Short mmCIF file of C-alpha atoms in Angstrom, two decimals:
data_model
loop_
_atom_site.label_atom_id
_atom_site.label_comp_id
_atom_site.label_asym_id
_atom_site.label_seq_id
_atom_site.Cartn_x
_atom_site.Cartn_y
_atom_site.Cartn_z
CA UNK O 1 -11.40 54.74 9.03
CA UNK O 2 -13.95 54.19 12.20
CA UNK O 3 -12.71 55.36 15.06
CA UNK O 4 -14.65 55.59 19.02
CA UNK O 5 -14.08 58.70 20.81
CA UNK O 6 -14.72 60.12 24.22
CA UNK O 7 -16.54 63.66 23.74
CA UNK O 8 -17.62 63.79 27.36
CA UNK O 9 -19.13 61.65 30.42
CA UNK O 10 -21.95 59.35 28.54
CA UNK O 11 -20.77 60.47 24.60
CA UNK O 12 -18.69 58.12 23.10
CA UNK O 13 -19.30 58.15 19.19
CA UNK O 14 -18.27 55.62 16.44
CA UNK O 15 -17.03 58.08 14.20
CA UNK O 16 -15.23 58.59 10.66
CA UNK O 17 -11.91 59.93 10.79
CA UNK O 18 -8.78 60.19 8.78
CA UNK O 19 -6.55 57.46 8.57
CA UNK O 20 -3.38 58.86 10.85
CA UNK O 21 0.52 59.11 9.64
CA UNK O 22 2.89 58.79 11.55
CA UNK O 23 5.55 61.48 12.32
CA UNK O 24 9.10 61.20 12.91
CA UNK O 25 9.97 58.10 15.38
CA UNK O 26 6.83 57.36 15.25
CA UNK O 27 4.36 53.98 14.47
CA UNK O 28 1.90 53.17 12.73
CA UNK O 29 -0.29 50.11 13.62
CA UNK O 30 -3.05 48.16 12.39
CA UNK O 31 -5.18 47.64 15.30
CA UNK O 32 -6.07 43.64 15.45
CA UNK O 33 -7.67 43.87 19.35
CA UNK O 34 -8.00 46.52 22.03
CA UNK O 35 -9.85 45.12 25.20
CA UNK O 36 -11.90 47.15 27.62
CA UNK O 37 -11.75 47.12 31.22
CA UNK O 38 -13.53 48.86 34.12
CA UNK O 39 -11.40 51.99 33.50
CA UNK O 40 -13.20 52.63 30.37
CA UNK O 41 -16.13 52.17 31.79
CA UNK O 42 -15.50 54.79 34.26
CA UNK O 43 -14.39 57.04 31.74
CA UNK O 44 -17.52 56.78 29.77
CA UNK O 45 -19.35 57.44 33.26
CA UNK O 46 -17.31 60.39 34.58
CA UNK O 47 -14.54 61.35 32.32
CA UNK O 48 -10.84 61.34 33.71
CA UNK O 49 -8.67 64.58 34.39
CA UNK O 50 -6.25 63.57 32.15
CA UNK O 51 -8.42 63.42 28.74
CA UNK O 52 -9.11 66.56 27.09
CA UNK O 53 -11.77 65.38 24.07
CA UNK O 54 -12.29 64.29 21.59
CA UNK O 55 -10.07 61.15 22.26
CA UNK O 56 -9.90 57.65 21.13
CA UNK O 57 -10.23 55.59 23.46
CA UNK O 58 -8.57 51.91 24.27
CA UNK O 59 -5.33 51.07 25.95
CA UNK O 60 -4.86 47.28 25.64
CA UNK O 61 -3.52 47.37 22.04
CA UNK O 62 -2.78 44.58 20.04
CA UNK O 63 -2.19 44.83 16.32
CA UNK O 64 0.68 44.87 13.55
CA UNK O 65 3.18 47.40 12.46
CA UNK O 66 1.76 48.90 8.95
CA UNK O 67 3.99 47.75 6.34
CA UNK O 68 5.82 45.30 7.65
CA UNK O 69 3.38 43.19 9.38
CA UNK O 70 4.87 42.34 12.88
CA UNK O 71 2.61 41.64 15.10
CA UNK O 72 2.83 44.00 18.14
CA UNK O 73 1.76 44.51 21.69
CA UNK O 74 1.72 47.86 23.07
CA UNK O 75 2.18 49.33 27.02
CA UNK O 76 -1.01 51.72 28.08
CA UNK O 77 1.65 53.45 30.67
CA UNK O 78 4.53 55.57 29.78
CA UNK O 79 6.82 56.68 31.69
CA UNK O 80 9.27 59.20 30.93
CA UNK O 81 12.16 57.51 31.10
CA UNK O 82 14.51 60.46 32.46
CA UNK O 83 13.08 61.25 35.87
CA UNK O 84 14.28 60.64 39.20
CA UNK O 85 12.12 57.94 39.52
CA UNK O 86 12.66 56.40 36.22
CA UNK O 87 16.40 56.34 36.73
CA UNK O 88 15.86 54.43 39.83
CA UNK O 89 14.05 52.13 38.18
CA UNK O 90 10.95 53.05 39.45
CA UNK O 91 9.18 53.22 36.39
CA UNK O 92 5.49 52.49 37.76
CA UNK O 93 5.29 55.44 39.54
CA UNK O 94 6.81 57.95 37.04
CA UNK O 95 5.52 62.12 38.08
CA UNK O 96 5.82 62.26 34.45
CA UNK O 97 3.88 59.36 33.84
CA UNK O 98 1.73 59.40 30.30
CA UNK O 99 -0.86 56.97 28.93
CA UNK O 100 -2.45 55.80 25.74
CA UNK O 101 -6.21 56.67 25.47
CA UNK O 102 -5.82 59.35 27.78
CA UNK O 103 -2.67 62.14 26.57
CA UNK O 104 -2.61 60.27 22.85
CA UNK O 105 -5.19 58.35 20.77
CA UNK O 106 -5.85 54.74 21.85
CA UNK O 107 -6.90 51.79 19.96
CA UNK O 108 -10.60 52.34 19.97
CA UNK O 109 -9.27 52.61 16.11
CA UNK O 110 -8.61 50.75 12.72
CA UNK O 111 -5.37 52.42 12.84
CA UNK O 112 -3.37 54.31 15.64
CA UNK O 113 -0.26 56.06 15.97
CA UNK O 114 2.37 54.57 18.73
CA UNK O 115 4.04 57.86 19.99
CA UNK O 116 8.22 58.22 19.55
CA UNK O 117 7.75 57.89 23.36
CA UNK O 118 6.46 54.74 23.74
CA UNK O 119 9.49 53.32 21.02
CA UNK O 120 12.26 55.69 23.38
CA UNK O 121 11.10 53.12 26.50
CA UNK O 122 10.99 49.91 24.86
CA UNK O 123 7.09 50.10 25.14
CA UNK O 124 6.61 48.16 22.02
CA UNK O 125 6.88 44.54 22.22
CA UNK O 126 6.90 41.50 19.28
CA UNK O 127 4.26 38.79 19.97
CA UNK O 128 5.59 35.36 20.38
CA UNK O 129 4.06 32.45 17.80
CA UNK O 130 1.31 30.85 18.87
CA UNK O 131 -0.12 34.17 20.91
CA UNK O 132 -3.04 35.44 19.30
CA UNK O 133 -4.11 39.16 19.25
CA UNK O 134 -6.57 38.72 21.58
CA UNK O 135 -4.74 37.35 24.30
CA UNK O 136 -1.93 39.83 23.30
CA UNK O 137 -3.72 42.40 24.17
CA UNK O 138 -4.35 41.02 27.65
CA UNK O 139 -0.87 41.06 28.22
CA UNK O 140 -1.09 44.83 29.32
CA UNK O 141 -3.78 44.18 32.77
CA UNK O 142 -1.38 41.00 33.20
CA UNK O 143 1.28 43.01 33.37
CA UNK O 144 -0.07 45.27 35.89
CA UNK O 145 -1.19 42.33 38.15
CA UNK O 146 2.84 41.04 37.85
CA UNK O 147 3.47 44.09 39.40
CA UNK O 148 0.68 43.40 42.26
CA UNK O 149 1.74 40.30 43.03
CA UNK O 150 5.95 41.24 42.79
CA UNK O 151 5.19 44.02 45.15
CA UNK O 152 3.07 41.96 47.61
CA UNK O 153 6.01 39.26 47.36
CA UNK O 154 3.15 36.27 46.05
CA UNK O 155 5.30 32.84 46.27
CA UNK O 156 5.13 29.01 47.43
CA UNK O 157 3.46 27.79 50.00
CA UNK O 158 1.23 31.41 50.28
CA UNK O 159 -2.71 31.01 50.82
CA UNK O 160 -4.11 34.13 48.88
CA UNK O 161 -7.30 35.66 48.79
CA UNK O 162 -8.28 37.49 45.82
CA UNK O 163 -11.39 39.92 46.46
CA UNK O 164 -13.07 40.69 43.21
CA UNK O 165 -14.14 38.42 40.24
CA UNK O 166 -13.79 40.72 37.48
CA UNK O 167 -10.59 39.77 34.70
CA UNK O 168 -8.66 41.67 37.03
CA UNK O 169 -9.34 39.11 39.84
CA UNK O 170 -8.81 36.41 37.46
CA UNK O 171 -5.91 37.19 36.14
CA UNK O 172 -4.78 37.05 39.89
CA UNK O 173 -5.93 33.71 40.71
CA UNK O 174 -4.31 32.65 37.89
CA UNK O 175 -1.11 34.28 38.61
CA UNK O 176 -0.69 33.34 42.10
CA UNK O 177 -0.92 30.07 40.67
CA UNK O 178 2.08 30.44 38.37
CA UNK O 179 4.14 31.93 41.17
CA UNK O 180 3.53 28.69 43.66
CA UNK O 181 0.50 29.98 45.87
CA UNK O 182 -0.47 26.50 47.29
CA UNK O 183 -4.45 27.99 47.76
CA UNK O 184 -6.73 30.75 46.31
CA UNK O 185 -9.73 31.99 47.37
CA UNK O 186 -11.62 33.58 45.28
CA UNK O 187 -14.24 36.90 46.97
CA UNK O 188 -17.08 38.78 45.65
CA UNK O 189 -20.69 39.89 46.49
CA UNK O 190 -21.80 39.35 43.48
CA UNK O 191 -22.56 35.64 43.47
CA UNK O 192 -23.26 35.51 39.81
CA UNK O 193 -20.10 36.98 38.42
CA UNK O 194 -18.44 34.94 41.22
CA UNK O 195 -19.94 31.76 39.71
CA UNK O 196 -18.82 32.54 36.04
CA UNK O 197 -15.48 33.44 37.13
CA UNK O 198 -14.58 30.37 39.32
CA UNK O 199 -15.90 28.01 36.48
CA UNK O 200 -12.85 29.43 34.32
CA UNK O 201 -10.12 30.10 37.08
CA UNK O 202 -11.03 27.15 39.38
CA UNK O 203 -9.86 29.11 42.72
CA UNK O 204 -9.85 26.54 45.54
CA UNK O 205 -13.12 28.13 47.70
CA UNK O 206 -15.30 31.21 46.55
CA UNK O 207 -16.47 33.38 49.01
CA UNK O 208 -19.63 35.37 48.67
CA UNK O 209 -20.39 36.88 52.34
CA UNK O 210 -18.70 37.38 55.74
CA UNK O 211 -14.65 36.86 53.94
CA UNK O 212 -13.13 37.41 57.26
CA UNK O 213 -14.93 35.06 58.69
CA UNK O 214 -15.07 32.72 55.89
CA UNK O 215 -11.29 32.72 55.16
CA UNK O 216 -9.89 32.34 59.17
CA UNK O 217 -12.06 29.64 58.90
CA UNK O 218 -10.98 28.48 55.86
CA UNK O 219 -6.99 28.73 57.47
CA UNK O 220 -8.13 27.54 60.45
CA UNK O 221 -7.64 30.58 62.00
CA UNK O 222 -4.33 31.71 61.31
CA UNK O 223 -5.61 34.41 58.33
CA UNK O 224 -4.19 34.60 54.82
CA UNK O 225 -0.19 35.22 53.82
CA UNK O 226 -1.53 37.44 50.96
CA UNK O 227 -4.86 39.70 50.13
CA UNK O 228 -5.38 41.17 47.42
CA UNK O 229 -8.26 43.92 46.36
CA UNK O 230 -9.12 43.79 43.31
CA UNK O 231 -12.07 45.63 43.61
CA UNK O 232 -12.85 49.55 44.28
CA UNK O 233 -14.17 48.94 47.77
CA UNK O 234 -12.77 50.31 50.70
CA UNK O 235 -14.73 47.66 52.74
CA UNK O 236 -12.70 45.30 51.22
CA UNK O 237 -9.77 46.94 51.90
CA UNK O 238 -10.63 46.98 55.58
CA UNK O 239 -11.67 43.72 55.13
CA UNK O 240 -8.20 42.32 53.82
CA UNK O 241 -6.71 43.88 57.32
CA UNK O 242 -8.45 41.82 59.31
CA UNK O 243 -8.03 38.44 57.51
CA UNK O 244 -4.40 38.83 56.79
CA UNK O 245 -2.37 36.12 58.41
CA UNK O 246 0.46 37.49 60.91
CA UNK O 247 3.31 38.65 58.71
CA UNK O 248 0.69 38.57 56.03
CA UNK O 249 0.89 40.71 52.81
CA UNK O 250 -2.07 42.90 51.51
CA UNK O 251 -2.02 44.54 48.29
CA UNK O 252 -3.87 47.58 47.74
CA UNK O 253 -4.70 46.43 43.82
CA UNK O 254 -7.95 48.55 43.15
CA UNK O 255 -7.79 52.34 43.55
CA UNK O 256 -10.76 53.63 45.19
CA UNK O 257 -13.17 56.39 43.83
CA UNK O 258 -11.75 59.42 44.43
CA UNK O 259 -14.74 61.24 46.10
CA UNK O 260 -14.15 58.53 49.19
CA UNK O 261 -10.75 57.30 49.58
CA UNK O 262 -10.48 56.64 53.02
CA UNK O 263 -10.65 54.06 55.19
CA UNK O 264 -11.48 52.84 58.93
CA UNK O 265 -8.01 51.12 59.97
CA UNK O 266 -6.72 49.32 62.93
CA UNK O 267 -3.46 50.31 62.81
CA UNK O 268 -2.70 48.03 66.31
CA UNK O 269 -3.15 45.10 63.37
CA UNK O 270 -1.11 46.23 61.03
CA UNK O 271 1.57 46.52 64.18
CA UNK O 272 1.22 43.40 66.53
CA UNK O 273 1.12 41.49 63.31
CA UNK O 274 3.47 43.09 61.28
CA UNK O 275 1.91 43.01 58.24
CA UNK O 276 2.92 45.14 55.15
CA UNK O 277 0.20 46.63 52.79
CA UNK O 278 1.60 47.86 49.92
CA UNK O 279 -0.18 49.83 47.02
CA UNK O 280 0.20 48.42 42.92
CA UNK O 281 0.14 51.65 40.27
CA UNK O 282 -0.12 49.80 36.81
CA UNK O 283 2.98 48.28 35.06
CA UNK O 284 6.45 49.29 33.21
CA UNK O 285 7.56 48.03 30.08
CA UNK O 286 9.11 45.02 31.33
CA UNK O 287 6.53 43.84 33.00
CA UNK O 288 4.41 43.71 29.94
CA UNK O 289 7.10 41.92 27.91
CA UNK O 290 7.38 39.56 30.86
CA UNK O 291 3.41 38.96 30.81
CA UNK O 292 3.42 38.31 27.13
CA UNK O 293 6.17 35.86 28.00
CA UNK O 294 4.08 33.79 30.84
CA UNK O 295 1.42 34.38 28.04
CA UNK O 296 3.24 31.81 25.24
CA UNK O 297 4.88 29.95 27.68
CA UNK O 298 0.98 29.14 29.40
CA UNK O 299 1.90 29.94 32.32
CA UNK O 300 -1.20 32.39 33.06
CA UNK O 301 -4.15 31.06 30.45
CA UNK O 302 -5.66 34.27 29.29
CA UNK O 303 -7.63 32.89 25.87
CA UNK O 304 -10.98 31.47 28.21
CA UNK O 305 -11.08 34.49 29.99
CA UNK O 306 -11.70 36.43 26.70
CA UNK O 307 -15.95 36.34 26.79
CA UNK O 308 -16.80 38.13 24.39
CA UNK O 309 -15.35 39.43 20.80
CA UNK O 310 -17.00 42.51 19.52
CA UNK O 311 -16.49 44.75 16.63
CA UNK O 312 -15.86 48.50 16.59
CA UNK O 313 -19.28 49.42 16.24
CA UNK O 314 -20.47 47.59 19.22
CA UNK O 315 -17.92 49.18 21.43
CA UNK O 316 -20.77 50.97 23.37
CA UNK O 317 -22.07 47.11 24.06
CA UNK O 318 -18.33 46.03 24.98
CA UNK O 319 -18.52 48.69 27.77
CA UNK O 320 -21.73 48.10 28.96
CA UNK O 321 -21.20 44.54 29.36
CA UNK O 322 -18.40 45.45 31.77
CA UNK O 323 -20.49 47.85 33.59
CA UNK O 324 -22.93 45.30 34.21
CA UNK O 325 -20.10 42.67 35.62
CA UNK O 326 -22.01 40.43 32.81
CA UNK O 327 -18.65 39.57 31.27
CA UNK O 328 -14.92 38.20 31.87
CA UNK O 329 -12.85 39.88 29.01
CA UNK O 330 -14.40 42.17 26.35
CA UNK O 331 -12.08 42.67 23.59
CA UNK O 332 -12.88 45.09 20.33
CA UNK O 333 -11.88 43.96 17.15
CA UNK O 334 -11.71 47.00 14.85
#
């Protein structure tokens, strides 16, 4: 079978390897779609700490179980299931935490191997009728936005700002939607990604200079209930500070490159105006079954945001395209 694996920072080959078997509690799936985000591109950039090559790549997995057929969605995130954390219910921010594509083979693959962990934490979920395996497979950065917007408390009546046009951002205007925002305003500097993204997601203003100034003006002063940064910027994190209404929510979506992490913050802000600012570390389980769910119901419309469809071979293409901010949704179809 033709696999794509990560040998090191700018070496990703399309390769020939063995078709895999799975081992005791283990999985075996046909891989129908595995989308590619700006993690992967970063990967292909820089490498990540927790991949020790060769690995396959991919962690938005979509496919069916070999030999029976059921069409399957599978989480990128594991968690352990037995920590501290984990038997909180914390599951997001497992010590323990694992992930497919970077500790196991991802679905860069025609076939992959779900690990007995993933099955141990219900990280294995059916695909509703009607669902394709594209959208499927965008059920895993959904779920990770839930957890954004459950953590930053998005609900009626909220004006939210979303900073960053990439899926990520558009899976957020979309969502705030679903949970009752009554406006969203959409952010980004670059004004040509910003147009192709608000001719899918429709927000209600897109903003591509001064935001602060933009969006008091847009609220007539008053600031936003909810910001969210959906971009690797710590300008716009700064940014979201200043333009948060008072009692206003700002989520911390986008981790920022680790060689700069820090920001310039006035903390008199984030204390006369009690806001909150919380930080959003991927997804459980259940919030992935609960994406697939607002998925089939069409709640959150993911099938338009899906630009292009490429196959295995063009991976390379797939990632570039999301390098270049040229795309929505890139999904592989091995």
């Amino acid at each position: 079978m033709k696999v794509a694996r990560f040998h090191a920072p700018g070496d990703i080959r399309v390769e020939d390897a063995p078709e895999p078997v799975a081992g005791p509690g283990e999985l075996k799936i046909r891989v129908r779609n595995c989308s590619t985000c700006g993690t992967d591109a970063k990967i292909f950039r820089f490498g990540h700490h927790h991949i020790r090559p060769p690995r396959v790549m991919g962690h938005e997995i979509a496919g069916e179980v070999a030999g029976t057929g059921e069409r399957v969605q599978v989480i990128a995130a594991i968690p352990c299931g037995t920590c501290e954390e984990c038997r909180r219910g914390r599951l997001t921010v497992c010590p323990n935490q694992e992930s497919m594509g970077y500790h196991y083979d991802g679905g860069f693959a025609e076939y992959m191997i779900v690990p007995a962990k993933v099955l141990a934490v219900n990280g294995v979920n059916a695909i509703p009728a009607g669902v394709g395996f594209a959208e499927a497979s965008v059920a895993e950065p959904l779920a990770c936005v839930l957890n954004g917007q459950s953590l930053a408390r998005v609900g009626d009546g909220d004006d939210v700002v979303v900073m960053g046009a990439g899926p990520i951002g558009c899976l957020h205007v979309r969502l705030a939607r679903a949970r009752g925002a009554a406006r969203v305003f959409l952010v980004d500097v670059n004004a040509e990604r910003l147009a192709m993204a608000a001719a899918l997601v429709s927000p209600d203003a897109v903003i591509d200079s001064d935001p602060v100034e933009q969006v008091l003006k847009l609220t007539g002063g008053r600031g936003a209930d909810v910001v969210i940064t959906a971009a690797a910027a710590g300008a716009a994190q700064e940014q979201a500070v200043r333009m948060a209404a008072r009692q206003g929510r700002i989520s911390f979506f986008g981790g920022l490159p680790k060689d700069d992490p820090y920001i310039r913050l006035d903390s008199n802000l984030v204390h006369y105006r009690e806001l909150t600012i919380v930080g959003a570390n991927g997804s459980s389980p259940a919030h992935n079954a609960e994406a697939l769910r607002l998925i089939a119901g069409g709640l959150v419309p993911v099938a338009d945001l899906i630009t292009h469809r490429l196959p295995l071979p063009q991976v390379l293409d797939g990632i570039d395209l999301v390098s270049r901010g040229a795309a929505i949704k890139v999904t592989i179809e091995p």
